[in-house]
Amino acid sequence: AQSVTQPDIHITVSEGASLELRCNYSYGATPYLFWYVQSPGQGLQLLLKYFSGDTLVQGIKGFEAEFKRSQSSFNLRKPSVHWSDAAEYFCALTAGTALIFGKGTTLSVSS
Amino acid sequence: KAGVTQTPRYLIKTRGQQVTLSCSPISGHRSVSWYQQTPGQGLQFLFEYFSETQRNKGNFPGRFSGRQFSNSRSEMNVSTLELGDSALYLCASSKTGYEQYFGPGTRLTVT
């Protein structure tokens, strides 16, 4: 069955430090993969997507993610975190046209 | 380009009542999907409409239904509301059904 696992429920990072959020997936073929961000009380904003091709994808707000087929992973990274990055982050894959989401990782940024 | 809009943003209903939520997709997008977000279950896919036809459906009871109009606007209906239906309902639009853009959501509280 298709699934997405985000192993870290909550992460705290100092402002200016680097960030990596983990995402592992289970899917029978190469999936389409996404990272979304959600601020409190808001909808989801698409950060970046992977469909095929280059395994390192660039997104908005300085985020990037690397697809590793051998590890079934699609980790999100940012070299320097800003206080405004504090939010909940969701990794997702498409099963047909339905998005399957992980449980999310809450990012806190300390000063 | 205007984003996905959802109305109303907040709703309070009583058990046993029914509710209708509305979603206007991004101009040019023919696919509209609906998701339920709760603290316990996370983000779950309800259904997807494409060109007025339901193309995909999640694992929700028949009390949850939807439709799409010729202008791609979509409505979601929940009949015989239960306390467990309290959630954030998110609508997403897409040109193809894969890369989905979300609205701000409708917060439904059932008392």
PDB file of N, CA, C and O in Angstrom, chain B residues 22-79:
ATOM      1  N   SER B  22     -18.262  25.338  -0.321  1.00  0.00           N
ATOM      2  CA  SER B  22     -18.043  25.722  -1.707  1.00  0.00           C
ATOM      3  C   SER B  22     -16.571  25.993  -1.990  1.00  0.00           C
ATOM      4  O   SER B  22     -15.837  26.454  -1.110  1.00  0.00           O
ATOM      5  N   CYS B  23     -16.178  25.721  -3.216  1.00  0.00           N
ATOM      6  CA  CYS B  23     -14.781  25.904  -3.633  1.00  0.00           C
ATOM      7  C   CYS B  23     -14.742  26.444  -5.054  1.00  0.00           C
ATOM      8  O   CYS B  23     -15.353  25.870  -5.968  1.00  0.00           O
ATOM      9  N   SER B  24     -13.997  27.530  -5.248  1.00  0.00           N
ATOM     10  CA  SER B  24     -13.765  28.058  -6.596  1.00  0.00           C
ATOM     11  C   SER B  24     -12.303  27.852  -6.951  1.00  0.00           C
ATOM     12  O   SER B  24     -11.423  28.376  -6.258  1.00  0.00           O
ATOM     13  N   PRO B  25     -12.027  27.098  -7.995  1.00  0.00           N
ATOM     14  CA  PRO B  25     -10.630  26.774  -8.329  1.00  0.00           C
ATOM     15  C   PRO B  25      -9.922  27.925  -9.033  1.00  0.00           C
ATOM     16  O   PRO B  25     -10.548  28.922  -9.405  1.00  0.00           O
ATOM     17  N   ILE B  26      -8.640  27.762  -9.194  1.00  0.00           N
ATOM     18  CA  ILE B  26      -7.845  28.702  -9.976  1.00  0.00           C
ATOM     19  C   ILE B  26      -8.356  28.679 -11.420  1.00  0.00           C
ATOM     20  O   ILE B  26      -8.682  27.597 -11.949  1.00  0.00           O
ATOM     21  N   SER B  27      -8.417  29.835 -12.045  1.00  0.00           N
ATOM     22  CA  SER B  27      -8.903  29.917 -13.407  1.00  0.00           C
ATOM     23  C   SER B  27      -8.115  28.987 -14.328  1.00  0.00           C
ATOM     24  O   SER B  27      -6.885  28.965 -14.310  1.00  0.00           O
ATOM     25  N   GLY B  28      -8.848  28.192 -15.110  1.00  0.00           N
ATOM     26  CA  GLY B  28      -8.202  27.256 -16.021  1.00  0.00           C
ATOM     27  C   GLY B  28      -7.991  25.868 -15.454  1.00  0.00           C
ATOM     28  O   GLY B  28      -7.642  24.935 -16.187  1.00  0.00           O
ATOM     29  N   HIS B  29      -8.176  25.712 -14.167  1.00  0.00           N
ATOM     30  CA  HIS B  29      -8.042  24.387 -13.539  1.00  0.00           C
ATOM     31  C   HIS B  29      -9.364  23.645 -13.597  1.00  0.00           C
ATOM     32  O   HIS B  29     -10.394  24.170 -13.185  1.00  0.00           O
ATOM     33  N   ARG B  30      -9.331  22.419 -14.101  1.00  0.00           N
ATOM     34  CA  ARG B  30     -10.556  21.638 -14.247  1.00  0.00           C
ATOM     35  C   ARG B  30     -10.708  20.556 -13.195  1.00  0.00           C
ATOM     36  O   ARG B  30     -11.743  19.921 -13.080  1.00  0.00           O
ATOM     37  N   SER B  31      -9.657  20.327 -12.423  1.00  0.00           N
ATOM     38  CA  SER B  31      -9.705  19.314 -11.372  1.00  0.00           C
ATOM     39  C   SER B  31      -9.844  19.988 -10.015  1.00  0.00           C
ATOM     40  O   SER B  31      -9.112  20.938  -9.702  1.00  0.00           O
ATOM     41  N   VAL B  32     -10.793  19.477  -9.229  1.00  0.00           N
ATOM     42  CA  VAL B  32     -10.971  19.956  -7.864  1.00  0.00           C
ATOM     43  C   VAL B  32     -11.007  18.742  -6.932  1.00  0.00           C
ATOM     44  O   VAL B  32     -11.760  17.797  -7.170  1.00  0.00           O
ATOM     45  N   SER B  33     -10.177  18.791  -5.901  1.00  0.00           N
ATOM     46  CA  SER B  33     -10.135  17.719  -4.906  1.00  0.00           C
ATOM     47  C   SER B  33     -10.499  18.272  -3.545  1.00  0.00           C
ATOM     48  O   SER B  33     -10.269  19.445  -3.267  1.00  0.00           O
ATOM     49  N   TRP B  34     -11.007  17.393  -2.699  1.00  0.00           N
ATOM     50  CA  TRP B  34     -11.374  17.765  -1.335  1.00  0.00           C
ATOM     51  C   TRP B  34     -10.637  16.871  -0.353  1.00  0.00           C
ATOM     52  O   TRP B  34     -10.502  15.653  -0.576  1.00  0.00           O
ATOM     53  N   TYR B  35     -10.193  17.481   0.749  1.00  0.00           N
ATOM     54  CA  TYR B  35      -9.483  16.768   1.796  1.00  0.00           C
ATOM     55  C   TYR B  35     -10.042  17.168   3.150  1.00  0.00           C
ATOM     56  O   TYR B  35     -10.489  18.300   3.342  1.00  0.00           O
ATOM     57  N   GLN B  36      -9.986  16.232   4.079  1.00  0.00           N
ATOM     58  CA  GLN B  36     -10.366  16.502   5.464  1.00  0.00           C
ATOM     59  C   GLN B  36      -9.102  16.473   6.311  1.00  0.00           C
ATOM     60  O   GLN B  36      -8.292  15.549   6.180  1.00  0.00           O
ATOM     61  N   GLN B  37      -8.938  17.464   7.159  1.00  0.00           N
ATOM     62  CA  GLN B  37      -7.783  17.501   8.058  1.00  0.00           C
ATOM     63  C   GLN B  37      -8.240  17.532   9.502  1.00  0.00           C
ATOM     64  O   GLN B  37      -8.962  18.441   9.919  1.00  0.00           O
ATOM     65  N   THR B  38      -7.841  16.540  10.273  1.00  0.00           N
ATOM     66  CA  THR B  38      -8.126  16.471  11.702  1.00  0.00           C
ATOM     67  C   THR B  38      -6.839  16.183  12.456  1.00  0.00           C
ATOM     68  O   THR B  38      -5.908  15.600  11.892  1.00  0.00           O
ATOM     69  N   PRO B  39      -6.767  16.569  13.734  1.00  0.00           N
ATOM     70  CA  PRO B  39      -5.551  16.292  14.514  1.00  0.00           C
ATOM     71  C   PRO B  39      -5.247  14.803  14.620  1.00  0.00           C
ATOM     72  O   PRO B  39      -4.092  14.409  14.599  1.00  0.00           O
ATOM     73  N   GLY B  40      -6.274  13.979  14.688  1.00  0.00           N
ATOM     74  CA  GLY B  40      -6.050  12.556  14.877  1.00  0.00           C
ATOM     75  C   GLY B  40      -5.707  11.803  13.605  1.00  0.00           C
ATOM     76  O   GLY B  40      -4.806  10.966  13.588  1.00  0.00           O
ATOM     77  N   GLN B  41      -6.409  12.089  12.538  1.00  0.00           N
ATOM     78  CA  GLN B  41      -6.241  11.351  11.289  1.00  0.00           C
ATOM     79  C   GLN B  41      -5.370  12.069  10.273  1.00  0.00           C
ATOM     80  O   GLN B  41      -5.010  11.483   9.244  1.00  0.00           O
ATOM     81  N   GLY B  42      -5.037  13.314  10.504  1.00  0.00           N
ATOM     82  CA  GLY B  42      -4.235  14.048   9.548  1.00  0.00           C
ATOM     83  C   GLY B  42      -5.036  14.445   8.322  1.00  0.00           C
ATOM     84  O   GLY B  42      -6.241  14.664   8.399  1.00  0.00           O
ATOM     85  N   LEU B  43      -4.352  14.502   7.192  1.00  0.00           N
ATOM     86  CA  LEU B  43      -4.969  14.896   5.936  1.00  0.00           C
ATOM     87  C   LEU B  43      -5.426  13.662   5.180  1.00  0.00           C
ATOM     88  O   LEU B  43      -4.625  12.787   4.867  1.00  0.00           O
ATOM     89  N   GLN B  44      -6.719  13.623   4.872  1.00  0.00           N
ATOM     90  CA  GLN B  44      -7.277  12.478   4.177  1.00  0.00           C
ATOM     91  C   GLN B  44      -8.052  12.929   2.940  1.00  0.00           C
ATOM     92  O   GLN B  44      -8.826  13.885   3.014  1.00  0.00           O
ATOM     93  N   PHE B  45      -7.866  12.199   1.862  1.00  0.00           N
ATOM     94  CA  PHE B  45      -8.508  12.496   0.590  1.00  0.00           C
ATOM     95  C   PHE B  45      -9.968  12.078   0.619  1.00  0.00           C
ATOM     96  O   PHE B  45     -10.302  10.950   1.014  1.00  0.00           O
ATOM     97  N   LEU B  46     -10.838  13.003   0.205  1.00  0.00           N
ATOM     98  CA  LEU B  46     -12.272  12.703   0.128  1.00  0.00           C
ATOM     99  C   LEU B  46     -12.670  12.274  -1.283  1.00  0.00           C
ATOM    100  O   LEU B  46     -13.161  11.176  -1.489  1.00  0.00           O
ATOM    101  N   PHE B  47     -12.519  13.169  -2.241  1.00  0.00           N
ATOM    102  CA  PHE B  47     -12.832  12.865  -3.634  1.00  0.00           C
ATOM    103  C   PHE B  47     -12.261  13.930  -4.546  1.00  0.00           C
ATOM    104  O   PHE B  47     -11.860  15.001  -4.107  1.00  0.00           O
ATOM    105  N   GLU B  48     -12.252  13.595  -5.851  1.00  0.00           N
ATOM    106  CA  GLU B  48     -11.762  14.494  -6.877  1.00  0.00           C
ATOM    107  C   GLU B  48     -12.753  14.541  -8.024  1.00  0.00           C
ATOM    108  O   GLU B  48     -13.303  13.511  -8.430  1.00  0.00           O
ATOM    109  N   TYR B  49     -12.992  15.752  -8.507  1.00  0.00           N
ATOM    110  CA  TYR B  49     -13.835  15.943  -9.673  1.00  0.00           C
ATOM    111  C   TYR B  49     -13.022  16.550 -10.807  1.00  0.00           C
ATOM    112  O   TYR B  49     -12.155  17.415 -10.579  1.00  0.00           O
ATOM    113  N   PHE B  50     -13.310  16.083 -12.015  1.00  0.00           N
ATOM    114  CA  PHE B  50     -12.642  16.601 -13.211  1.00  0.00           C
ATOM    115  C   PHE B  50     -13.708  16.725 -14.295  1.00  0.00           C
ATOM    116  O   PHE B  50     -14.366  15.733 -14.627  1.00  0.00           O
ATOM    117  N   SER B  51     -13.854  17.921 -14.799  1.00  0.00           N
ATOM    118  CA  SER B  51     -14.872  18.175 -15.830  1.00  0.00           C
ATOM    119  C   SER B  51     -16.233  17.610 -15.438  1.00  0.00           C
ATOM    120  O   SER B  51     -16.869  16.866 -16.206  1.00  0.00           O
ATOM    121  N   GLU B  52     -16.661  17.929 -14.235  1.00  0.00           N
ATOM    122  CA  GLU B  52     -17.991  17.626 -13.698  1.00  0.00           C
ATOM    123  C   GLU B  52     -18.199  16.152 -13.359  1.00  0.00           C
ATOM    124  O   GLU B  52     -19.315  15.758 -12.981  1.00  0.00           O
ATOM    125  N   THR B  53     -17.169  15.331 -13.468  1.00  0.00           N
ATOM    126  CA  THR B  53     -17.287  13.896 -13.172  1.00  0.00           C
ATOM    127  C   THR B  53     -16.385  13.537 -11.992  1.00  0.00           C
ATOM    128  O   THR B  53     -15.232  13.988 -11.922  1.00  0.00           O
ATOM    129  N   GLN B  54     -16.916  12.720 -11.096  1.00  0.00           N
ATOM    130  CA  GLN B  54     -16.068  12.246  -9.999  1.00  0.00           C
ATOM    131  C   GLN B  54     -15.084  11.244 -10.564  1.00  0.00           C
ATOM    132  O   GLN B  54     -15.463  10.177 -11.066  1.00  0.00           O
ATOM    133  N   ARG B  55     -13.818  11.538 -10.434  1.00  0.00           N
ATOM    134  CA  ARG B  55     -12.786  10.707 -11.039  1.00  0.00           C
ATOM    135  C   ARG B  55     -12.095   9.813 -10.010  1.00  0.00           C
ATOM    136  O   ARG B  55     -11.528   8.789 -10.368  1.00  0.00           O
ATOM    137  N   ASN B  56     -12.147  10.211  -8.754  1.00  0.00           N
ATOM    138  CA  ASN B  56     -11.461   9.457  -7.728  1.00  0.00           C
ATOM    139  C   ASN B  56     -12.194   9.674  -6.418  1.00  0.00           C
ATOM    140  O   ASN B  56     -12.761  10.749  -6.176  1.00  0.00           O
ATOM    141  N   LYS B  57     -12.170   8.663  -5.562  1.00  0.00           N
ATOM    142  CA  LYS B  57     -12.912   8.755  -4.314  1.00  0.00           C
ATOM    143  C   LYS B  57     -12.111   8.108  -3.201  1.00  0.00           C
ATOM    144  O   LYS B  57     -11.528   7.034  -3.388  1.00  0.00           O
ATOM    145  N   GLY B  58     -12.122   8.738  -2.048  1.00  0.00           N
ATOM    146  CA  GLY B  58     -11.450   8.187  -0.882  1.00  0.00           C
ATOM    147  C   GLY B  58     -12.381   7.288  -0.093  1.00  0.00           C
ATOM    148  O   GLY B  58     -13.489   6.982  -0.515  1.00  0.00           O
ATOM    149  N   ASN B  59     -11.919   6.897   1.083  1.00  0.00           N
ATOM    150  CA  ASN B  59     -12.653   5.943   1.897  1.00  0.00           C
ATOM    151  C   ASN B  59     -13.474   6.660   2.970  1.00  0.00           C
ATOM    152  O   ASN B  59     -13.156   6.604   4.159  1.00  0.00           O
ATOM    153  N   PHE B  60     -14.500   7.337   2.546  1.00  0.00           N
ATOM    154  CA  PHE B  60     -15.401   8.044   3.452  1.00  0.00           C
ATOM    155  C   PHE B  60     -16.819   7.533   3.239  1.00  0.00           C
ATOM    156  O   PHE B  60     -17.163   7.069   2.152  1.00  0.00           O
ATOM    157  N   PRO B  61     -17.666   7.625   4.283  1.00  0.00           N
ATOM    158  CA  PRO B  61     -19.046   7.147   4.123  1.00  0.00           C
ATOM    159  C   PRO B  61     -19.833   7.983   3.128  1.00  0.00           C
ATOM    160  O   PRO B  61     -19.441   9.093   2.775  1.00  0.00           O
ATOM    161  N   GLY B  62     -20.963   7.424   2.703  1.00  0.00           N
ATOM    162  CA  GLY B  62     -21.790   8.069   1.701  1.00  0.00           C
ATOM    163  C   GLY B  62     -22.391   9.396   2.142  1.00  0.00           C
ATOM    164  O   GLY B  62     -22.925  10.134   1.311  1.00  0.00           O
ATOM    165  N   ARG B  63     -22.262   9.709   3.442  1.00  0.00           N
ATOM    166  CA  ARG B  63     -22.767  11.006   3.912  1.00  0.00           C
ATOM    167  C   ARG B  63     -21.973  12.166   3.290  1.00  0.00           C
ATOM    168  O   ARG B  63     -22.440  13.298   3.266  1.00  0.00           O
ATOM    169  N   PHE B  64     -20.800  11.844   2.832  1.00  0.00           N
ATOM    170  CA  PHE B  64     -19.948  12.845   2.188  1.00  0.00           C
ATOM    171  C   PHE B  64     -20.137  12.755   0.671  1.00  0.00           C
ATOM    172  O   PHE B  64     -19.926  11.686   0.081  1.00  0.00           O
ATOM    173  N   SER B  65     -20.547  13.833   0.079  1.00  0.00           N
ATOM    174  CA  SER B  65     -20.759  13.836  -1.366  1.00  0.00           C
ATOM    175  C   SER B  65     -20.289  15.161  -1.950  1.00  0.00           C
ATOM    176  O   SER B  65     -20.051  16.132  -1.212  1.00  0.00           O
ATOM    177  N   GLY B  66     -20.175  15.179  -3.240  1.00  0.00           N
ATOM    178  CA  GLY B  66     -19.736  16.407  -3.879  1.00  0.00           C
ATOM    179  C   GLY B  66     -20.286  16.520  -5.276  1.00  0.00           C
ATOM    180  O   GLY B  66     -20.955  15.605  -5.793  1.00  0.00           O
ATOM    181  N   ARG B  67     -20.012  17.650  -5.865  1.00  0.00           N
ATOM    182  CA  ARG B  67     -20.347  17.832  -7.265  1.00  0.00           C
ATOM    183  C   ARG B  67     -19.503  18.953  -7.829  1.00  0.00           C
ATOM    184  O   ARG B  67     -18.927  19.761  -7.089  1.00  0.00           O
ATOM    185  N   GLN B  68     -19.452  19.002  -9.143  1.00  0.00           N
ATOM    186  CA  GLN B  68     -18.702  20.060  -9.810  1.00  0.00           C
ATOM    187  C   GLN B  68     -19.574  20.627 -10.926  1.00  0.00           C
ATOM    188  O   GLN B  68     -20.275  19.890 -11.627  1.00  0.00           O
ATOM    189  N   PHE B  69     -19.507  21.924 -11.060  1.00  0.00           N
ATOM    190  CA  PHE B  69     -20.321  22.612 -12.051  1.00  0.00           C
ATOM    191  C   PHE B  69     -19.519  22.857 -13.327  1.00  0.00           C
ATOM    192  O   PHE B  69     -18.306  22.662 -13.355  1.00  0.00           O
ATOM    193  N   SER B  70     -20.221  23.328 -14.351  1.00  0.00           N
ATOM    194  CA  SER B  70     -19.572  23.512 -15.655  1.00  0.00           C
ATOM    195  C   SER B  70     -18.472  24.570 -15.614  1.00  0.00           C
ATOM    196  O   SER B  70     -17.571  24.571 -16.451  1.00  0.00           O
ATOM    197  N   ASN B  71     -18.519  25.464 -14.631  1.00  0.00           N
ATOM    198  CA  ASN B  71     -17.466  26.482 -14.513  1.00  0.00           C
ATOM    199  C   ASN B  71     -16.331  26.013 -13.597  1.00  0.00           C
ATOM    200  O   ASN B  71     -15.496  26.802 -13.200  1.00  0.00           O
ATOM    201  N   SER B  72     -16.341  24.721 -13.279  1.00  0.00           N
ATOM    202  CA  SER B  72     -15.335  24.039 -12.434  1.00  0.00           C
ATOM    203  C   SER B  72     -15.493  24.304 -10.948  1.00  0.00           C
ATOM    204  O   SER B  72     -14.806  23.657 -10.154  1.00  0.00           O
ATOM    205  N   ARG B  73     -16.353  25.196 -10.564  1.00  0.00           N
ATOM    206  CA  ARG B  73     -16.619  25.369  -9.120  1.00  0.00           C
ATOM    207  C   ARG B  73     -17.162  24.068  -8.550  1.00  0.00           C
ATOM    208  O   ARG B  73     -17.839  23.307  -9.245  1.00  0.00           O
ATOM    209  N   SER B  74     -16.843  23.825  -7.291  1.00  0.00           N
ATOM    210  CA  SER B  74     -17.254  22.557  -6.686  1.00  0.00           C
ATOM    211  C   SER B  74     -17.912  22.811  -5.337  1.00  0.00           C
ATOM    212  O   SER B  74     -17.618  23.799  -4.657  1.00  0.00           O
ATOM    213  N   GLU B  75     -18.792  21.933  -4.980  1.00  0.00           N
ATOM    214  CA  GLU B  75     -19.412  21.944  -3.657  1.00  0.00           C
ATOM    215  C   GLU B  75     -19.238  20.564  -3.027  1.00  0.00           C
ATOM    216  O   GLU B  75     -19.220  19.538  -3.711  1.00  0.00           O
ATOM    217  N   MET B  76     -19.115  20.605  -1.716  1.00  0.00           N
ATOM    218  CA  MET B  76     -19.061  19.373  -0.947  1.00  0.00           C
ATOM    219  C   MET B  76     -20.191  19.410   0.077  1.00  0.00           C
ATOM    220  O   MET B  76     -20.431  20.455   0.695  1.00  0.00           O
ATOM    221  N   ASN B  77     -20.891  18.309   0.220  1.00  0.00           N
ATOM    222  CA  ASN B  77     -22.012  18.235   1.141  1.00  0.00           C
ATOM    223  C   ASN B  77     -21.770  17.124   2.157  1.00  0.00           C
ATOM    224  O   ASN B  77     -21.295  16.037   1.794  1.00  0.00           O
ATOM    225  N   VAL B  78     -22.072  17.412   3.402  1.00  0.00           N
ATOM    226  CA  VAL B  78     -22.036  16.384   4.430  1.00  0.00           C
ATOM    227  C   VAL B  78     -23.423  16.348   5.073  1.00  0.00           C
ATOM    228  O   VAL B  78     -23.907  17.371   5.576  1.00  0.00           O
ATOM    229  N   SER B  79     -24.054  15.199   5.029  1.00  0.00           N
ATOM    230  CA  SER B  79     -25.382  15.065   5.618  1.00  0.00           C
ATOM    231  C   SER B  79     -25.275  14.400   6.988  1.00  0.00           C
ATOM    232  O   SER B  79     -24.270  13.757   7.305  1.00  0.00           O
TER     233      SER B  79
END
